[in-house]
Amino acid sequence: MNNFDEKKQNSFQLVIASKNVHKIREYKIILSSLLPNIDILSLIDFPNYIPPKETGKTFEENALIKAEHAAKELNKWTLGDDSGLVVPALKGEPGIFSARYAGENASDKDNRLKLLKNMEALNEKDRSAYFECCIALASPEELKKSCCAYVEGEITYKEIGGNGFGYDPIFKKHDYNKTFAQLEEALKNRVSHRRKAIDKILCAIERAIS
């Protein structure tokens, strides 16, 4: 074994309990900049793992389910993430069903188009929305911490921008005159709901490493 392999083997491993390649990429970029010495894995690295059903009624409940189940089954420290878009004028839709708003096998674009269709009759003031991200950190033995963070904005009338994923092309952050899909990746990763949630849970991860 060479020195690099030995270092990787002995480093602290943190599993992101997701198979969403876009979400995993954001976590790896953000966490690597904050904690450069940890080894960040995802459920893609464990193809035989079967995730639990997301039976929670809130983002936080689903994040807890993901984190605790994966941590115990994989015997590794795990971050569970559940996040999505909330439109108060639509009674909270798409909410916890953000990833499957237009159906179980719907694409991101399918979900965006359904949301835009459902908002056609809404006036400007009713287009307010917010992204919510809830994260739970669990060891193989127990839950350690959970937190949620938010970014407020509004839904545009059409898709704008080619970056990001999910609802990024139709979500405009209040203090920016751009959608998330128009922002450079580095900027989005500094101001997003996911970054805010990571900042809240960072101390708990640092304690786990030490």
PDB file of C-alpha atoms in Angstrom, residues 1-7:
ATOM      1  CA  MET A   1       0.000   0.000   0.000  1.00  0.00           C
ATOM      2  CA  ASN A   2       1.451   3.396  -0.927  1.00  0.00           C
ATOM      3  CA  ASN A   3       1.392   6.405   1.392  1.00  0.00           C
ATOM      4  CA  PHE A   4      -1.580   7.981  -0.381  1.00  0.00           C
ATOM      5  CA  ASP A   5      -3.717   4.838  -0.054  1.00  0.00           C
ATOM      6  CA  GLU A   6      -2.752   4.471   3.600  1.00  0.00           C
ATOM      7  CA  LYS A   7      -3.665   8.087   4.309  1.00  0.00           C
TER       8      LYS A   7
END
